Amino acid sequence: MISLLKRNLLRKRYPWNMKKYMKINERIVVAGRIVWSYPKKIIMGVSLFFILVSAVPVVDTGCTSFPRMSKIVSDFTAPSLMASPQIKTIMGTIKAGDTASSLLNTYLPLKIIYDLDRRSANIFPLTRIRKGHPYKISLLEDNLVAFEYEINQDDRLVIQKETDTYSISKNPIEYEIRQETISVDIRTSLSEAIKQSGEYSSLTWKLADIFAWDIDFIRDIQPGDQFEVLVGKRYRDGKFHGYSDVKAAFCTNQGRVYKAFLHEDANGRKGYYNEKGQSLQKAFLKTPLNYSRISSPFSTRRFHPILKKYRAHPGVDYAAPRNTPIKTVADGTITRIGYNKTMGRNITIRHFNGYETSYFHMNKYAKGMKKNTKVFQGDVIGYVGKTGLATGYHLCFRMRKQGRPVNPLKENTASANPVLSEEMDGFTLQSMKYSEKIKAAQNLALIPPN
Ligand SMILES: [Zn+2]
């Protein structure tokens, strides 16, 4: 919650209309419409009332109607003519065995509770309230005026007294969001560096997700690598409540700089893009061969033509003429290359995101292929043959994700779209702003201490 001092300051600065979000010192401040000027004490007293019952109809003051979303209540300060000292709140966390009925039955007849339960089913079923979650009951002369339950870190269920019924809604929990730039230098690992900088491991996972298509966070990260992250930190009542979106992140990995910028399109879909507006989410090539036909699909059970028995076939066979070039379907590193009685000449490549692909029965390898060679999507790695256990010329193509065989035809084969051309100007402007913030933080870090 914003300090009273700051609110008074705001009120002086914006005496008549504070109804919108105002960005102050990089903090998103939500303020209500202030139309009265009351002494501080009264404001303090009645603001509590408003925290509880923001939706109680406000006497018409001739102003535009009062914002009724409960999400702004925690920063609400306007006094009301209806302010009443009888408002009582009960706050707590759900205990084992608590139910909506046991919590509310003192103030509401069971019939109404059942009705609320029925009506809340689509929003959040009251039967699903869980141990450990905070709740708040607001009473006016022992009558329930509001019940709030925190579903998770993001949303709360709000049941509010209206004239002759109760409204049920799910409202976002409002946080104060502070944008911060966090810079870390890698000595051992990213998670270690993040911890050293006083941040939490959830930030490591966020970064790993963003760059998962470009960087192998277990093997590629080296001492001397750097990360700069512009991220929102959520606070509520002064307490840290996790990170919101990473707005931008720079990663210098083995001398190469990767940049990621958050962009939300007109449909509200969020994604990370490089400076050119290309999605960081990469796709596999649809097939490792240009001219081929599938001679045996991926299956968990098929009749093996040579072994003459049913076996799983955790790959896709492409029949193709001898020496048809075989391409790697994505960037990666060769982890295995060699001859095997069953698989013949074969290559396995480790990719981003825990993926691995294997190419069996090759006639020969492409030049320069050896263990630990870096390969890039579309590079020819070898040529179709029938080495090992094979009846005809074909490529047996296999894909694993986190060590488990997956059907390559069903994995993500479509790259996320780039930023739409009509949104490109906005994207560029935004990403420049983000970059400036990161650079400003870098410069600040360079100033030597006195
Ligand atoms: Zn096969």
Short mmCIF file of C-alpha atoms and ligand atoms in Angstrom, two decimals:
data_model
loop_
_atom_site.label_atom_id
_atom_site.label_comp_id
_atom_site.label_asym_id
_atom_site.label_seq_id
_atom_site.Cartn_x
_atom_site.Cartn_y
_atom_site.Cartn_z
CA MET A 1 0.00 0.00 0.00
CA ILE A 2 1.24 3.45 -0.73
CA SER A 3 2.12 5.49 2.26
CA LEU A 4 -0.32 8.09 3.46
CA LEU A 5 2.29 10.72 2.96
CA LYS A 6 2.57 9.89 -0.68
CA ARG A 7 -1.18 9.85 -1.06
CA ASN A 8 -1.46 13.27 0.48
CA LEU A 9 1.18 14.44 -1.90
CA LEU A 10 -0.75 12.99 -4.79
CA ARG A 11 -3.92 14.60 -3.59
CA LYS A 12 -2.25 17.97 -3.50
CA ARG A 13 -0.91 17.47 -6.95
CA TYR A 14 -4.05 16.03 -8.46
CA PRO A 15 -6.80 17.37 -6.29
CA TRP A 16 -9.81 16.59 -8.43
CA ASN A 17 -9.20 13.61 -10.52
CA MET A 18 -7.00 10.74 -9.63
CA LYS A 19 -9.06 8.02 -11.10
CA LYS A 20 -6.53 6.59 -13.48
CA TYR A 21 -3.34 4.69 -13.04
CA MET A 22 -0.49 7.06 -12.49
CA LYS A 23 3.08 6.12 -12.90
CA ILE A 24 5.15 7.66 -10.20
CA ASN A 25 8.79 6.81 -9.72
CA GLU A 26 8.36 3.73 -11.81
CA ARG A 27 5.68 2.50 -9.46
CA ILE A 28 2.26 1.93 -10.79
CA VAL A 29 0.05 3.72 -8.42
CA VAL A 30 -3.63 3.19 -8.44
CA ALA A 31 -5.59 5.97 -6.98
CA GLY A 32 -9.24 6.68 -6.63
CA ARG A 33 -11.15 9.82 -7.32
CA ILE A 34 -10.71 12.24 -4.53
CA VAL A 35 -13.55 14.64 -4.22
CA TRP A 36 -13.51 15.58 -0.59
CA SER A 37 -10.93 17.04 1.59
CA TYR A 38 -11.08 15.56 5.07
CA PRO A 39 -8.61 15.52 7.90
CA LYS A 40 -6.11 12.69 7.77
CA LYS A 41 -7.57 10.79 10.70
CA ILE A 42 -11.00 10.56 9.18
CA ILE A 43 -9.51 9.51 5.92
CA MET A 44 -7.63 6.76 7.67
CA GLY A 45 -10.72 5.54 9.41
CA VAL A 46 -12.99 5.56 6.45
CA SER A 47 -10.46 4.27 4.01
CA LEU A 48 -10.60 1.06 5.99
CA PHE A 49 -14.29 1.04 5.35
CA PHE A 50 -13.64 1.37 1.67
CA ILE A 51 -11.14 -1.39 1.68
CA LEU A 52 -13.93 -3.58 2.88
CA VAL A 53 -16.90 -2.40 0.93
CA SER A 54 -15.83 -0.57 -2.14
CA ALA A 55 -19.01 -1.62 -3.86
CA VAL A 56 -21.49 -0.26 -1.41
CA PRO A 57 -23.42 2.32 -3.40
CA VAL A 58 -22.01 5.74 -2.86
CA VAL A 59 -24.25 8.71 -2.39
CA ASP A 60 -24.49 10.50 -5.67
CA THR A 61 -22.19 13.45 -5.47
CA GLY A 62 -22.73 14.60 -8.98
CA CYS A 63 -19.39 13.23 -9.98
CA THR A 64 -18.88 10.30 -12.23
CA SER A 65 -19.67 7.14 -10.46
CA PHE A 66 -17.27 5.58 -8.10
CA PRO A 67 -14.98 2.86 -9.42
CA ARG A 68 -16.39 -0.32 -8.07
CA MET A 69 -13.68 -2.79 -8.80
CA SER A 70 -12.43 -4.25 -5.60
CA LYS A 71 -8.99 -4.46 -7.14
CA ILE A 72 -8.36 -0.85 -6.41
CA VAL A 73 -9.64 -0.91 -2.89
CA SER A 74 -6.35 -1.33 -1.16
CA ASP A 75 -5.20 2.05 -2.33
CA PHE A 76 -8.48 3.77 -1.97
CA THR A 77 -8.63 6.76 0.26
CA ALA A 78 -11.74 8.72 -0.50
CA PRO A 79 -14.08 9.12 2.42
CA SER A 80 -17.74 8.42 1.97
CA LEU A 81 -20.82 9.97 3.42
CA MET A 82 -21.83 6.43 4.21
CA ALA A 83 -18.74 5.78 6.25
CA SER A 84 -19.79 3.90 9.28
CA PRO A 85 -17.89 2.73 12.31
CA GLN A 86 -19.97 -0.41 12.58
CA ILE A 87 -18.07 -2.08 9.77
CA LYS A 88 -16.16 -5.00 11.16
CA THR A 89 -13.67 -7.23 9.42
CA ILE A 90 -12.56 -10.69 10.15
CA MET A 91 -9.38 -11.70 8.41
CA GLY A 92 -7.72 -15.04 8.46
CA THR A 93 -6.48 -18.00 6.54
CA ILE A 94 -8.54 -21.05 5.75
CA LYS A 95 -7.86 -23.87 8.20
CA ALA A 96 -8.17 -27.59 7.68
CA GLY A 97 -11.85 -28.50 7.73
CA ASP A 98 -13.08 -24.98 6.98
CA THR A 99 -15.80 -24.74 4.38
CA ALA A 100 -17.70 -21.82 2.93
CA SER A 101 -20.67 -22.90 5.04
CA SER A 102 -18.68 -23.09 8.25
CA LEU A 103 -17.18 -19.67 7.59
CA LEU A 104 -20.33 -17.87 6.54
CA ASN A 105 -23.14 -19.66 8.30
CA THR A 106 -22.94 -17.35 11.31
CA TYR A 107 -23.93 -14.44 9.06
CA LEU A 108 -25.91 -16.07 6.27
CA PRO A 109 -28.63 -18.71 6.16
CA LEU A 110 -27.49 -21.98 4.57
CA LYS A 111 -29.99 -21.47 1.78
CA ILE A 112 -28.17 -18.34 0.63
CA ILE A 113 -24.80 -20.04 0.97
CA TYR A 114 -25.98 -22.88 -1.25
CA ASP A 115 -27.28 -20.37 -3.73
CA LEU A 116 -23.91 -18.57 -3.72
CA ASP A 117 -22.17 -21.89 -4.16
CA ARG A 118 -24.32 -22.69 -7.16
CA ARG A 119 -23.84 -19.26 -8.72
CA SER A 120 -20.12 -19.16 -8.11
CA ALA A 121 -19.53 -22.49 -9.86
CA ASN A 122 -18.50 -20.88 -13.15
CA ILE A 123 -16.31 -18.30 -11.50
CA PHE A 124 -14.76 -20.21 -8.66
CA PRO A 125 -16.67 -22.95 -6.83
CA LEU A 126 -16.93 -22.23 -3.13
CA THR A 127 -16.35 -25.92 -2.50
CA ARG A 128 -12.82 -25.42 -3.71
CA ILE A 129 -11.58 -23.11 -0.99
CA ARG A 130 -8.33 -24.48 0.34
CA LYS A 131 -6.36 -24.53 3.55
CA GLY A 132 -3.80 -21.75 3.90
CA HIS A 133 -5.46 -19.23 1.58
CA PRO A 134 -6.31 -15.80 3.07
CA TYR A 135 -9.88 -14.59 3.35
CA LYS A 136 -11.69 -11.55 4.63
CA ILE A 137 -15.22 -11.22 5.94
CA SER A 138 -16.75 -7.76 6.19
CA LEU A 139 -19.77 -7.19 8.39
CA LEU A 140 -22.12 -4.30 8.87
CA GLU A 141 -24.07 -4.79 12.07
CA ASP A 142 -23.42 -8.53 11.85
CA ASN A 143 -24.71 -8.69 8.29
CA LEU A 144 -22.32 -9.93 5.67
CA VAL A 145 -21.40 -7.17 3.23
CA ALA A 146 -18.41 -8.82 1.62
CA PHE A 147 -16.49 -12.05 1.53
CA GLU A 148 -13.14 -12.17 -0.18
CA TYR A 149 -11.05 -15.22 -0.78
CA GLU A 150 -7.63 -15.29 -2.41
CA ILE A 151 -7.76 -18.01 -5.04
CA ASN A 152 -4.09 -17.69 -5.88
CA GLN A 153 -1.41 -15.00 -6.19
CA ASP A 154 -3.29 -13.39 -9.06
CA ASP A 155 -6.99 -13.48 -8.33
CA ARG A 156 -9.48 -13.26 -5.54
CA LEU A 157 -13.09 -14.23 -5.32
CA VAL A 158 -15.29 -11.37 -4.20
CA ILE A 159 -18.82 -11.83 -2.95
CA GLN A 160 -20.45 -8.51 -2.30
CA LYS A 161 -23.76 -7.36 -0.95
CA GLU A 162 -25.84 -5.52 -3.48
CA THR A 163 -29.27 -4.04 -2.82
CA ASP A 164 -31.11 -7.32 -2.62
CA THR A 165 -28.61 -9.92 -3.67
CA TYR A 166 -24.92 -10.79 -3.60
CA SER A 167 -22.70 -10.26 -6.60
CA ILE A 168 -19.96 -12.77 -7.29
CA SER A 169 -16.84 -11.88 -9.20
CA LYS A 170 -13.24 -12.82 -9.67
CA ASN A 171 -10.96 -9.82 -9.48
CA PRO A 172 -7.25 -9.48 -9.98
CA ILE A 173 -5.25 -8.85 -6.85
CA GLU A 174 -3.62 -5.48 -7.23
CA TYR A 175 0.08 -5.27 -6.65
CA GLU A 176 2.45 -2.41 -6.58
CA ILE A 177 4.84 -3.20 -9.39
CA ARG A 178 8.37 -1.91 -9.26
CA GLN A 179 10.38 -2.21 -12.43
CA GLU A 180 13.94 -3.16 -11.71
CA THR A 181 16.96 -3.95 -13.76
CA ILE A 182 18.95 -6.85 -12.44
CA SER A 183 22.44 -7.50 -13.76
CA VAL A 184 24.34 -10.64 -13.01
CA ASP A 185 27.76 -11.94 -14.01
CA ILE A 186 28.06 -15.67 -14.22
CA ARG A 187 30.77 -17.31 -12.17
CA THR A 188 29.37 -20.80 -11.97
CA SER A 189 25.74 -20.98 -13.02
CA LEU A 190 22.85 -18.65 -13.66
CA SER A 191 20.90 -19.88 -10.64
CA GLU A 192 23.94 -19.26 -8.44
CA ALA A 193 24.41 -15.75 -9.88
CA ILE A 194 20.72 -14.94 -9.41
CA LYS A 195 20.89 -16.10 -5.80
CA GLN A 196 24.06 -14.06 -5.22
CA SER A 197 22.31 -10.93 -6.43
CA GLY A 198 19.60 -11.42 -3.83
CA GLU A 199 16.93 -12.55 -6.27
CA TYR A 200 14.82 -15.69 -6.31
CA SER A 201 15.15 -18.83 -8.36
CA SER A 202 11.83 -18.19 -10.10
CA LEU A 203 13.67 -15.49 -12.06
CA THR A 204 16.13 -18.12 -13.26
CA TRP A 205 13.26 -20.23 -14.59
CA LYS A 206 11.76 -17.24 -16.33
CA LEU A 207 15.05 -16.48 -18.08
CA ALA A 208 15.62 -20.11 -18.95
CA ASP A 209 12.17 -20.19 -20.55
CA ILE A 210 12.75 -17.03 -22.56
CA PHE A 211 16.10 -18.13 -23.99
CA ALA A 212 15.38 -21.87 -24.04
CA TRP A 213 15.36 -21.92 -27.84
CA ASP A 214 18.80 -20.34 -28.15
CA ILE A 215 20.79 -21.32 -25.11
CA ASP A 216 21.26 -24.60 -23.33
CA PHE A 217 21.26 -23.38 -19.76
CA ILE A 218 22.97 -26.45 -18.39
CA ARG A 219 25.80 -26.77 -20.88
CA ASP A 220 26.21 -23.46 -22.73
CA ILE A 221 26.42 -21.05 -19.80
CA GLN A 222 30.03 -20.21 -18.95
CA PRO A 223 31.92 -18.06 -16.46
CA GLY A 224 32.03 -14.52 -17.85
CA ASP A 225 28.55 -14.69 -19.37
CA GLN A 226 26.19 -11.89 -18.36
CA PHE A 227 22.51 -11.32 -17.93
CA GLU A 228 20.57 -8.08 -17.71
CA VAL A 229 16.91 -8.31 -16.92
CA LEU A 230 14.22 -5.66 -16.76
CA VAL A 231 11.54 -7.24 -14.64
CA GLY A 232 8.56 -6.16 -12.60
CA LYS A 233 8.61 -7.09 -8.94
CA ARG A 234 5.26 -7.40 -7.26
CA TYR A 235 4.75 -5.96 -3.81
CA ARG A 236 1.77 -5.99 -1.55
CA ASP A 237 1.81 -4.23 1.80
CA GLY A 238 5.53 -3.78 1.34
CA LYS A 239 6.14 -7.49 0.94
CA PHE A 240 7.63 -9.09 -2.14
CA HIS A 241 5.14 -11.31 -3.94
CA GLY A 242 7.08 -12.71 -6.86
CA TYR A 243 7.95 -11.40 -10.27
CA SER A 244 5.62 -10.18 -12.93
CA ASP A 245 6.62 -10.26 -16.57
CA VAL A 246 10.19 -9.94 -17.69
CA LYS A 247 9.95 -6.95 -20.02
CA ALA A 248 13.34 -7.38 -21.59
CA ALA A 249 16.42 -9.48 -21.09
CA PHE A 250 19.89 -9.42 -22.56
CA CYS A 251 22.17 -12.39 -22.37
CA THR A 252 25.81 -12.39 -23.37
CA ASN A 253 26.69 -16.01 -23.91
CA GLN A 254 30.20 -16.90 -25.01
CA GLY A 255 30.59 -13.43 -26.48
CA ARG A 256 27.33 -13.49 -28.38
CA VAL A 257 24.49 -11.19 -27.30
CA TYR A 258 20.92 -12.46 -27.28
CA LYS A 259 18.12 -9.99 -26.73
CA ALA A 260 14.54 -10.66 -25.78
CA PHE A 261 11.71 -8.15 -25.66
CA LEU A 262 8.22 -8.81 -24.41
CA HIS A 263 5.46 -7.93 -26.82
CA GLU A 264 1.74 -8.30 -26.38
CA ASP A 265 -0.24 -8.33 -29.60
CA ALA A 266 -3.65 -6.82 -30.21
CA ASN A 267 -5.26 -10.11 -29.15
CA GLY A 268 -3.44 -10.06 -25.84
CA ARG A 269 -1.02 -12.83 -26.75
CA LYS A 270 2.39 -12.33 -25.19
CA GLY A 271 5.68 -13.49 -26.55
CA TYR A 272 9.38 -12.70 -26.65
CA TYR A 273 11.02 -11.31 -29.74
CA ASN A 274 14.46 -10.19 -30.80
CA GLU A 275 15.16 -6.61 -31.92
CA LYS A 276 13.94 -7.39 -35.41
CA GLY A 277 10.60 -8.57 -34.09
CA GLN A 278 11.28 -12.23 -34.78
CA SER A 279 9.91 -14.67 -32.27
CA LEU A 280 12.47 -16.33 -30.04
CA GLN A 281 10.38 -19.46 -30.20
CA LYS A 282 11.99 -21.49 -32.95
CA ALA A 283 10.54 -24.30 -34.95
CA PHE A 284 11.90 -27.57 -36.21
CA LEU A 285 12.12 -28.15 -39.91
CA LYS A 286 9.08 -30.12 -40.96
CA THR A 287 11.22 -32.96 -42.29
CA PRO A 288 14.92 -33.76 -42.34
CA LEU A 289 14.67 -34.72 -46.02
CA ASN A 290 13.42 -32.72 -48.98
CA TYR A 291 12.29 -35.59 -51.18
CA SER A 292 10.87 -38.52 -49.36
CA ARG A 293 7.76 -40.33 -48.27
CA ILE A 294 6.93 -41.66 -44.87
CA SER A 295 7.31 -45.45 -45.07
CA SER A 296 6.64 -46.14 -41.42
CA PRO A 297 5.02 -43.73 -38.99
CA PHE A 298 5.69 -43.20 -35.31
CA SER A 299 3.86 -45.83 -33.29
CA THR A 300 3.96 -47.53 -29.98
CA ARG A 301 3.46 -50.91 -31.73
CA ARG A 302 4.27 -52.08 -35.26
CA PHE A 303 5.27 -55.26 -37.00
CA HIS A 304 9.01 -55.19 -37.55
CA PRO A 305 9.80 -56.35 -41.10
CA ILE A 306 13.12 -57.99 -40.21
CA LEU A 307 12.62 -59.10 -36.64
CA LYS A 308 9.14 -60.39 -37.63
CA LYS A 309 7.57 -59.30 -34.41
CA TYR A 310 5.62 -56.41 -32.96
CA ARG A 311 7.73 -53.66 -31.52
CA ALA A 312 7.31 -50.02 -30.74
CA HIS A 313 8.64 -47.73 -33.44
CA PRO A 314 9.56 -44.53 -31.67
CA GLY A 315 10.45 -42.70 -34.87
CA VAL A 316 9.40 -41.88 -38.40
CA ASP A 317 10.88 -43.72 -41.37
CA TYR A 318 11.34 -41.77 -44.56
CA ALA A 319 11.95 -43.83 -47.68
CA ALA A 320 14.28 -41.91 -50.00
CA PRO A 321 16.83 -42.61 -52.70
CA ARG A 322 20.39 -43.49 -51.68
CA ASN A 323 22.48 -40.46 -50.73
CA THR A 324 19.57 -38.06 -50.37
CA PRO A 325 20.94 -35.28 -48.12
CA ILE A 326 19.77 -35.40 -44.49
CA LYS A 327 19.40 -32.08 -42.70
CA THR A 328 19.34 -31.31 -39.01
CA VAL A 329 15.87 -30.04 -38.14
CA ALA A 330 17.21 -27.47 -35.66
CA ASP A 331 20.37 -25.89 -34.29
CA GLY A 332 22.29 -28.07 -31.89
CA THR A 333 25.39 -30.00 -30.99
CA ILE A 334 26.30 -33.51 -32.10
CA THR A 335 26.36 -35.71 -29.04
CA ARG A 336 26.76 -39.09 -30.69
CA ILE A 337 28.12 -40.18 -34.04
CA GLY A 338 29.12 -43.70 -35.01
CA TYR A 339 28.23 -47.11 -36.32
CA ASN A 340 25.91 -49.55 -34.65
CA LYS A 341 24.70 -53.02 -35.76
CA THR A 342 21.06 -51.98 -35.53
CA MET A 343 21.10 -48.27 -36.35
CA GLY A 344 23.96 -48.35 -38.82
CA ARG A 345 25.72 -45.02 -39.22
CA ASN A 346 23.88 -42.68 -36.96
CA ILE A 347 24.02 -39.18 -35.53
CA THR A 348 22.29 -37.76 -32.47
CA ILE A 349 22.00 -34.01 -31.96
CA ARG A 350 21.09 -32.15 -28.78
CA HIS A 351 18.87 -29.09 -29.33
CA PHE A 352 17.22 -26.39 -27.25
CA ASN A 353 14.56 -27.01 -24.68
CA GLY A 354 15.59 -30.57 -23.85
CA TYR A 355 15.06 -31.88 -27.39
CA GLU A 356 17.27 -34.41 -29.11
CA THR A 357 17.03 -35.86 -32.62
CA SER A 358 18.60 -39.00 -34.08
CA TYR A 359 19.20 -39.98 -37.69
CA PHE A 360 19.78 -43.68 -38.41
CA HIS A 361 20.95 -45.93 -41.28
CA MET A 362 23.01 -43.26 -43.05
CA ASN A 363 25.15 -44.25 -45.97
CA LYS A 364 27.77 -41.67 -45.01
CA TYR A 365 28.22 -38.57 -42.88
CA ALA A 366 28.61 -35.07 -44.22
CA LYS A 367 32.08 -33.56 -44.05
CA GLY A 368 33.24 -32.28 -40.70
CA MET A 369 30.69 -34.12 -38.61
CA LYS A 370 32.10 -35.29 -35.32
CA LYS A 371 31.19 -35.33 -31.68
CA ASN A 372 30.59 -31.80 -30.24
CA THR A 373 30.31 -30.22 -33.70
CA LYS A 374 27.80 -27.34 -33.65
CA VAL A 375 25.24 -27.64 -36.40
CA PHE A 376 22.60 -25.21 -37.57
CA GLN A 377 19.08 -25.81 -38.78
CA GLY A 378 19.09 -27.06 -42.37
CA ASP A 379 22.77 -28.10 -42.37
CA VAL A 380 23.36 -31.36 -44.20
CA ILE A 381 24.73 -33.84 -41.68
CA GLY A 382 24.71 -37.03 -43.76
CA TYR A 383 23.14 -39.04 -46.58
CA VAL A 384 20.46 -41.68 -46.78
CA GLY A 385 21.61 -45.30 -46.76
CA LYS A 386 20.57 -48.68 -45.44
CA THR A 387 23.34 -49.44 -42.98
CA GLY A 388 22.46 -51.45 -39.90
CA LEU A 389 19.13 -53.25 -39.66
CA ALA A 390 17.28 -51.90 -42.72
CA THR A 391 15.51 -53.45 -45.68
CA GLY A 392 15.76 -50.53 -48.07
CA TYR A 393 17.16 -47.02 -48.34
CA HIS A 394 15.52 -44.91 -45.71
CA LEU A 395 16.13 -42.56 -42.86
CA CYS A 396 14.85 -43.49 -39.44
CA PHE A 397 14.29 -40.16 -37.74
CA ARG A 398 13.72 -40.00 -33.99
CA MET A 399 13.04 -37.23 -31.56
CA ARG A 400 13.24 -37.19 -27.80
CA LYS A 401 12.10 -34.57 -25.37
CA GLN A 402 13.66 -34.71 -21.91
CA GLY A 403 14.83 -38.22 -22.78
CA ARG A 404 11.41 -39.56 -23.80
CA PRO A 405 10.56 -40.51 -27.38
CA VAL A 406 8.04 -38.14 -28.97
CA ASN A 407 6.41 -38.18 -32.38
CA PRO A 408 8.37 -35.61 -34.43
CA LEU A 409 5.32 -34.96 -36.58
CA LYS A 410 3.38 -33.86 -33.55
CA GLU A 411 5.99 -31.64 -31.95
CA ASN A 412 6.11 -27.92 -32.45
CA THR A 413 6.80 -27.56 -36.13
CA ALA A 414 5.45 -24.06 -36.49
CA SER A 415 7.59 -21.17 -35.41
CA ALA A 416 5.74 -18.46 -33.55
CA ASN A 417 4.91 -15.60 -35.88
CA PRO A 418 6.96 -12.42 -35.89
CA VAL A 419 5.53 -9.16 -34.60
CA LEU A 420 2.77 -8.05 -37.00
CA SER A 421 3.92 -5.38 -39.41
CA GLU A 422 1.26 -2.95 -38.18
CA GLU A 423 2.51 -3.43 -34.61
CA MET A 424 6.17 -3.16 -35.53
CA ASP A 425 6.52 0.60 -34.89
CA GLY A 426 5.09 0.27 -31.41
CA PHE A 427 7.26 -2.75 -30.76
CA THR A 428 10.44 -0.94 -31.85
CA LEU A 429 9.65 2.07 -29.72
CA GLN A 430 8.90 -0.07 -26.71
CA SER A 431 12.01 -2.22 -27.10
CA MET A 432 14.15 0.91 -27.40
CA LYS A 433 12.71 2.18 -24.13
CA TYR A 434 13.44 -1.13 -22.46
CA SER A 435 16.97 -1.11 -23.83
CA GLU A 436 17.53 2.39 -22.49
CA LYS A 437 16.42 1.32 -19.03
CA ILE A 438 18.80 -1.59 -19.08
CA LYS A 439 21.64 0.61 -20.33
CA ALA A 440 20.91 3.25 -17.68
CA ALA A 441 21.21 0.58 -15.02
CA GLN A 442 24.47 -0.61 -16.56
CA ASN A 443 25.87 2.92 -16.48
CA LEU A 444 24.80 3.34 -12.89
CA ALA A 445 26.62 0.15 -12.02
CA LEU A 446 29.77 1.53 -13.64
CA ILE A 447 29.95 4.61 -11.43
CA PRO A 448 32.64 3.85 -8.87
CA PRO A 449 31.57 4.18 -5.24
CA ASN A 450 32.98 7.19 -3.33
ZN ZN B 1 12.68 -46.36 -38.06
#
